[in-house]
PDB file of C-alpha atoms in Angstrom:
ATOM      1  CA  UNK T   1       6.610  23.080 -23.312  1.00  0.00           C
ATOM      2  CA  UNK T   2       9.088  20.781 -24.728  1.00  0.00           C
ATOM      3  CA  UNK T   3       8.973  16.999 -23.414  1.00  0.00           C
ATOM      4  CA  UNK T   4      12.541  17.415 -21.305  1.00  0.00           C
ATOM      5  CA  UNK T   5      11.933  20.992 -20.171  1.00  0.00           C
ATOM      6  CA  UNK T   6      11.098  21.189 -16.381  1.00  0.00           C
ATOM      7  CA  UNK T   7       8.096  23.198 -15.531  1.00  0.00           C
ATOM      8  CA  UNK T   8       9.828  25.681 -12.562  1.00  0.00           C
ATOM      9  CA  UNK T   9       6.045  27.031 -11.667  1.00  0.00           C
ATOM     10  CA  UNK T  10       4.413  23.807 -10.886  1.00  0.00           C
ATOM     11  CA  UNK T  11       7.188  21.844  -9.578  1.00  0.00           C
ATOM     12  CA  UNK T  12       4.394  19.042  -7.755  1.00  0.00           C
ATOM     13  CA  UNK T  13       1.988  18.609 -10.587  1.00  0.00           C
ATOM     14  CA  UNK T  14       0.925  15.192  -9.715  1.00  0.00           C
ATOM     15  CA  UNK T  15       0.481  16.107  -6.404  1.00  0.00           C
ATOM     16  CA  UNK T  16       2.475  13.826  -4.765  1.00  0.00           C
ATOM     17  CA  UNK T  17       3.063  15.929  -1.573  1.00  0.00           C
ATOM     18  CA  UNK T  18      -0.014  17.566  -1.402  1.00  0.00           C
ATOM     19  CA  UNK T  19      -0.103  16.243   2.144  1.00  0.00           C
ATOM     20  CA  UNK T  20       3.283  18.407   3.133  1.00  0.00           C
ATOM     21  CA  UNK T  21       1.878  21.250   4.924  1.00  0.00           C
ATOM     22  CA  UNK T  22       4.128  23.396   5.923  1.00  0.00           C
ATOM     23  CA  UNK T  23       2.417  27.028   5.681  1.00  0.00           C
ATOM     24  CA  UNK T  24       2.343  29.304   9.136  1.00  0.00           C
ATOM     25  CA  UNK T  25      -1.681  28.709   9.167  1.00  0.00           C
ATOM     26  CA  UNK T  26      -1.558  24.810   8.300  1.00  0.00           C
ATOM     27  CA  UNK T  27       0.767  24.215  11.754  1.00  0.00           C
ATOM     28  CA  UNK T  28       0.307  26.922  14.171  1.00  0.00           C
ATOM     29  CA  UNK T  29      -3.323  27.920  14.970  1.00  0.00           C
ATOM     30  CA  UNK T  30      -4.856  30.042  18.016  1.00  0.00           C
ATOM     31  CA  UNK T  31      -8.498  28.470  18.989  1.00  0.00           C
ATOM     32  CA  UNK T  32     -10.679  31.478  19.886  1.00  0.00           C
ATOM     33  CA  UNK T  33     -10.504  32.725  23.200  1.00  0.00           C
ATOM     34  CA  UNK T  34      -6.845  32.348  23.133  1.00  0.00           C
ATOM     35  CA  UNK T  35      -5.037  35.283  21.262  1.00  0.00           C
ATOM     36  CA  UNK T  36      -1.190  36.157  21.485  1.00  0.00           C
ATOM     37  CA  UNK T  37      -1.073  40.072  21.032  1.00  0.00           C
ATOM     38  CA  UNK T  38      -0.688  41.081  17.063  1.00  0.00           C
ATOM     39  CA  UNK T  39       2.752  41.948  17.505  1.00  0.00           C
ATOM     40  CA  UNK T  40       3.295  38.521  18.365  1.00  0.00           C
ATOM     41  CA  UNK T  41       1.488  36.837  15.983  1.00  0.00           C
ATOM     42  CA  UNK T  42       2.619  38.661  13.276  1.00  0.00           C
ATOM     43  CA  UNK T  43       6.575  38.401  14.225  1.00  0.00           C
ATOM     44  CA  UNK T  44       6.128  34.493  14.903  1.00  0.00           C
ATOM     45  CA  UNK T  45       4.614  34.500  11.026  1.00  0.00           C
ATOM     46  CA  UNK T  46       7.855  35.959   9.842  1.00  0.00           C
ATOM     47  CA  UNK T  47       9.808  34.069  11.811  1.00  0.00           C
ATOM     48  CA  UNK T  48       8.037  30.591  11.148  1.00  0.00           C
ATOM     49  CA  UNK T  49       8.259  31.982   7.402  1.00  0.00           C
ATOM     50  CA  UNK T  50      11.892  33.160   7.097  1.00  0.00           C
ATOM     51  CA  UNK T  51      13.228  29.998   9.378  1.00  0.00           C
ATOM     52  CA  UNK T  52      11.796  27.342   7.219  1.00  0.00           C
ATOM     53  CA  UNK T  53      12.318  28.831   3.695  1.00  0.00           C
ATOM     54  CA  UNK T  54      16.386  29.482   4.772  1.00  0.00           C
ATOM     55  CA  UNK T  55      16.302  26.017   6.164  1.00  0.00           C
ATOM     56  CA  UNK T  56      14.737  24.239   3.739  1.00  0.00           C
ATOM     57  CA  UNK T  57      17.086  26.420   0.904  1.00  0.00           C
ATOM     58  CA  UNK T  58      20.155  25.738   2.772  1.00  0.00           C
ATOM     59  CA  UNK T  59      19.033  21.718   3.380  1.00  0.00           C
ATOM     60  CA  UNK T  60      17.918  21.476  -0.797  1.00  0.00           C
ATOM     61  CA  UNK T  61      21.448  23.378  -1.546  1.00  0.00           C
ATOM     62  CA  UNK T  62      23.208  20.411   0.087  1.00  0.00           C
ATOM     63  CA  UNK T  63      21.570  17.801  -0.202  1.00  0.00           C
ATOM     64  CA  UNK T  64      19.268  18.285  -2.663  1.00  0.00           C
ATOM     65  CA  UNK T  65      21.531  16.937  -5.782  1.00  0.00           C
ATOM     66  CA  UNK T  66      23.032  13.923  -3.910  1.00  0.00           C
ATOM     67  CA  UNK T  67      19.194  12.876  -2.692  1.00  0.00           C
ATOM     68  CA  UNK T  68      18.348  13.324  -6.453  1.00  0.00           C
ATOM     69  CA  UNK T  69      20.991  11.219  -7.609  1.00  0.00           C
ATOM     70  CA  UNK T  70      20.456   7.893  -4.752  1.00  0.00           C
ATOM     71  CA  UNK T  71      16.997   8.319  -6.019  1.00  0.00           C
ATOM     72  CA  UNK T  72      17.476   7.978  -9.241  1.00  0.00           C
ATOM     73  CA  UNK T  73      19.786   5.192  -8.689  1.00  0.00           C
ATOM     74  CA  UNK T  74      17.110   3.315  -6.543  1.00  0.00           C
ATOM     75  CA  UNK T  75      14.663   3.805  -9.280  1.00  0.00           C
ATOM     76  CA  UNK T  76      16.895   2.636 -11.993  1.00  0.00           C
ATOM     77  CA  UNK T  77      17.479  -0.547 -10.085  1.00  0.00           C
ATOM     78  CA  UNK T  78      14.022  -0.761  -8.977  1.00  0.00           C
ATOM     79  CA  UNK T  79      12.981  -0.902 -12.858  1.00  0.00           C
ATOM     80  CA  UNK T  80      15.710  -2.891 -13.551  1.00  0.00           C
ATOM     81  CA  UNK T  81      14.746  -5.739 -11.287  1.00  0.00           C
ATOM     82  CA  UNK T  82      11.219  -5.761 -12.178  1.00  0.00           C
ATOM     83  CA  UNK T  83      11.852  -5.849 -15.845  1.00  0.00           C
ATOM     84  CA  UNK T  84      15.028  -8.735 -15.882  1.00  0.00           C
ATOM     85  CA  UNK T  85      14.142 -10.480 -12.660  1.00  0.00           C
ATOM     86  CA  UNK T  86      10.395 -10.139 -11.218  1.00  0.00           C
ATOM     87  CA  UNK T  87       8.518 -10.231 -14.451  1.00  0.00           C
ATOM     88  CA  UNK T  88      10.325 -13.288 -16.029  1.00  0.00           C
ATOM     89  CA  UNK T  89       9.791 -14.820 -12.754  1.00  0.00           C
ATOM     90  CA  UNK T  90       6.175 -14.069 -12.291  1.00  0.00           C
ATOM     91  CA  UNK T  91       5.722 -15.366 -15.856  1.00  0.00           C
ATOM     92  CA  UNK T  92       7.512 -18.481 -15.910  1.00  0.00           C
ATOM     93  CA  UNK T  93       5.455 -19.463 -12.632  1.00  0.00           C
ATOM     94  CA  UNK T  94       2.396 -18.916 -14.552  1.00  0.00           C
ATOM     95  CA  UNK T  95       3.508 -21.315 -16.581  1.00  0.00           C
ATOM     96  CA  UNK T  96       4.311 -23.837 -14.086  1.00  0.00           C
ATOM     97  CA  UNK T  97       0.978 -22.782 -12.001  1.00  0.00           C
ATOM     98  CA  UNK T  98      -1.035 -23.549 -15.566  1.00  0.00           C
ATOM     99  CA  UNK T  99       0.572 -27.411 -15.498  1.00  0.00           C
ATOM    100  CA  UNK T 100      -0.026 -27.531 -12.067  1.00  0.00           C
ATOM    101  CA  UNK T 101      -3.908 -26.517 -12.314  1.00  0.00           C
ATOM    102  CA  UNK T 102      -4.403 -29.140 -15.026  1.00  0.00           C
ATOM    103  CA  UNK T 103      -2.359 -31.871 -12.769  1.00  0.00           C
ATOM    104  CA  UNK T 104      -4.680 -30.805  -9.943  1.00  0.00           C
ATOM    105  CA  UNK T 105      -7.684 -30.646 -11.444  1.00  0.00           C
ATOM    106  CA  UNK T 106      -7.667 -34.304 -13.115  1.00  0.00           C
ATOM    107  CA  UNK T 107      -6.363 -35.728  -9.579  1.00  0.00           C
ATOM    108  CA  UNK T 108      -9.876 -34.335  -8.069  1.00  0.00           C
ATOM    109  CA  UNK T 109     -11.642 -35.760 -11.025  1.00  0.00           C
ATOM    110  CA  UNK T 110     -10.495 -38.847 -10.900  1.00  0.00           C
ATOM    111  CA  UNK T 111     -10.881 -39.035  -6.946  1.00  0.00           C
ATOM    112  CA  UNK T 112     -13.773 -36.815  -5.757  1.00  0.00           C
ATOM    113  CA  UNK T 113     -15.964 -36.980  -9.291  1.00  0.00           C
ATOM    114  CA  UNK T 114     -17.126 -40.744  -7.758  1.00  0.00           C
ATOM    115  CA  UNK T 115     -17.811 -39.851  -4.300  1.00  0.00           C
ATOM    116  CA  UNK T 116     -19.622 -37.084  -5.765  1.00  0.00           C
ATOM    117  CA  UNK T 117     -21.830 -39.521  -7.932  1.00  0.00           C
ATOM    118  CA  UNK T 118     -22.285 -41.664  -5.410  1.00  0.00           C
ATOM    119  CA  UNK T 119     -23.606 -39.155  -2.653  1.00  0.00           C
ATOM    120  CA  UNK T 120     -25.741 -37.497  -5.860  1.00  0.00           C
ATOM    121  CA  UNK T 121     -27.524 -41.099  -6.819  1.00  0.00           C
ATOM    122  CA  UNK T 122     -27.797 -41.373  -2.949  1.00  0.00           C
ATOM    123  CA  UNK T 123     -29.754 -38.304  -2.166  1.00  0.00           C
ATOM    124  CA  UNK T 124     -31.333 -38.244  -5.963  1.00  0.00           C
ATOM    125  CA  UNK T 125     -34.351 -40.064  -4.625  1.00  0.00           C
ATOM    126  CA  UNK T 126     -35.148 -37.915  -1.070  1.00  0.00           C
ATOM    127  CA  UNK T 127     -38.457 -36.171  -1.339  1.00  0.00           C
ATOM    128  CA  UNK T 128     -39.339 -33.583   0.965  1.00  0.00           C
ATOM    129  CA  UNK T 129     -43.131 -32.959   1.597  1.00  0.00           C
ATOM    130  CA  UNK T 130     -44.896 -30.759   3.907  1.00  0.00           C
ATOM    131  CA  UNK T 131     -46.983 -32.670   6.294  1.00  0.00           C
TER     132      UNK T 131
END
């Protein structure tokens, strides 16, 4: 199959709807003990059956193509923003975030690294013993 050919068999093959269940058996279901007469059950099948697949038909005929084209809109802009606004963004923080760490991080040298001696040559000469 050529690389911009459709495939009109499998038309989910990344199963991205796999949760749309729309068959007779996945929505209507008779526990045991409880039984419509066959006539019934099978004439609700083909109505279930014929009802959704004209309504959905008649729903993708006119509004299929106009859905289609938002979507690809939406997508389009979607990629646009992240690759000329979000990604330049996240990446010119990371450089402010990387002058910021170093900033940081000699500010709680310079002011917790004495403490932190202090309190170390303080305790340094505790020995526990069991009595």
């Amino acid at each position: 199959m050529d690389p911009g050919e459709i495939d009109m068999q499998n038309r989910d093959p990344s199963s991205i709807n796999a949760h749309v269940q729309v068959g007779f058996e996945d929505v209507i279901a008779e526990p045991d003990g409880v039984h419509s007469p066959q006539c019934v059950w099978k004439l609700a099948h083909k109505c279930f059956t014929c009802s959704r697949d004209i309504s959905y038909t008649l729903l993708a005929l006119c509004y299929g193509v106009p859905y289609a084209f938002f979507w690809g809109c939406e997508f389009a802009y979607l990629s646009f923003l992240h690759i000329w606004v979000i990604t330049p963004c996240i990446s010119m923080y990371m450089i402010w975030l990387k002058s910021i760490k170093i900033i940081y991080g000699a500010c709680v040298r310079t002011c917790c690294d004495p403490c932190f001696e202090a309190c170390g040559r303080c305790f340094s000469d505790i020995r526990v013993t069991n009595a």
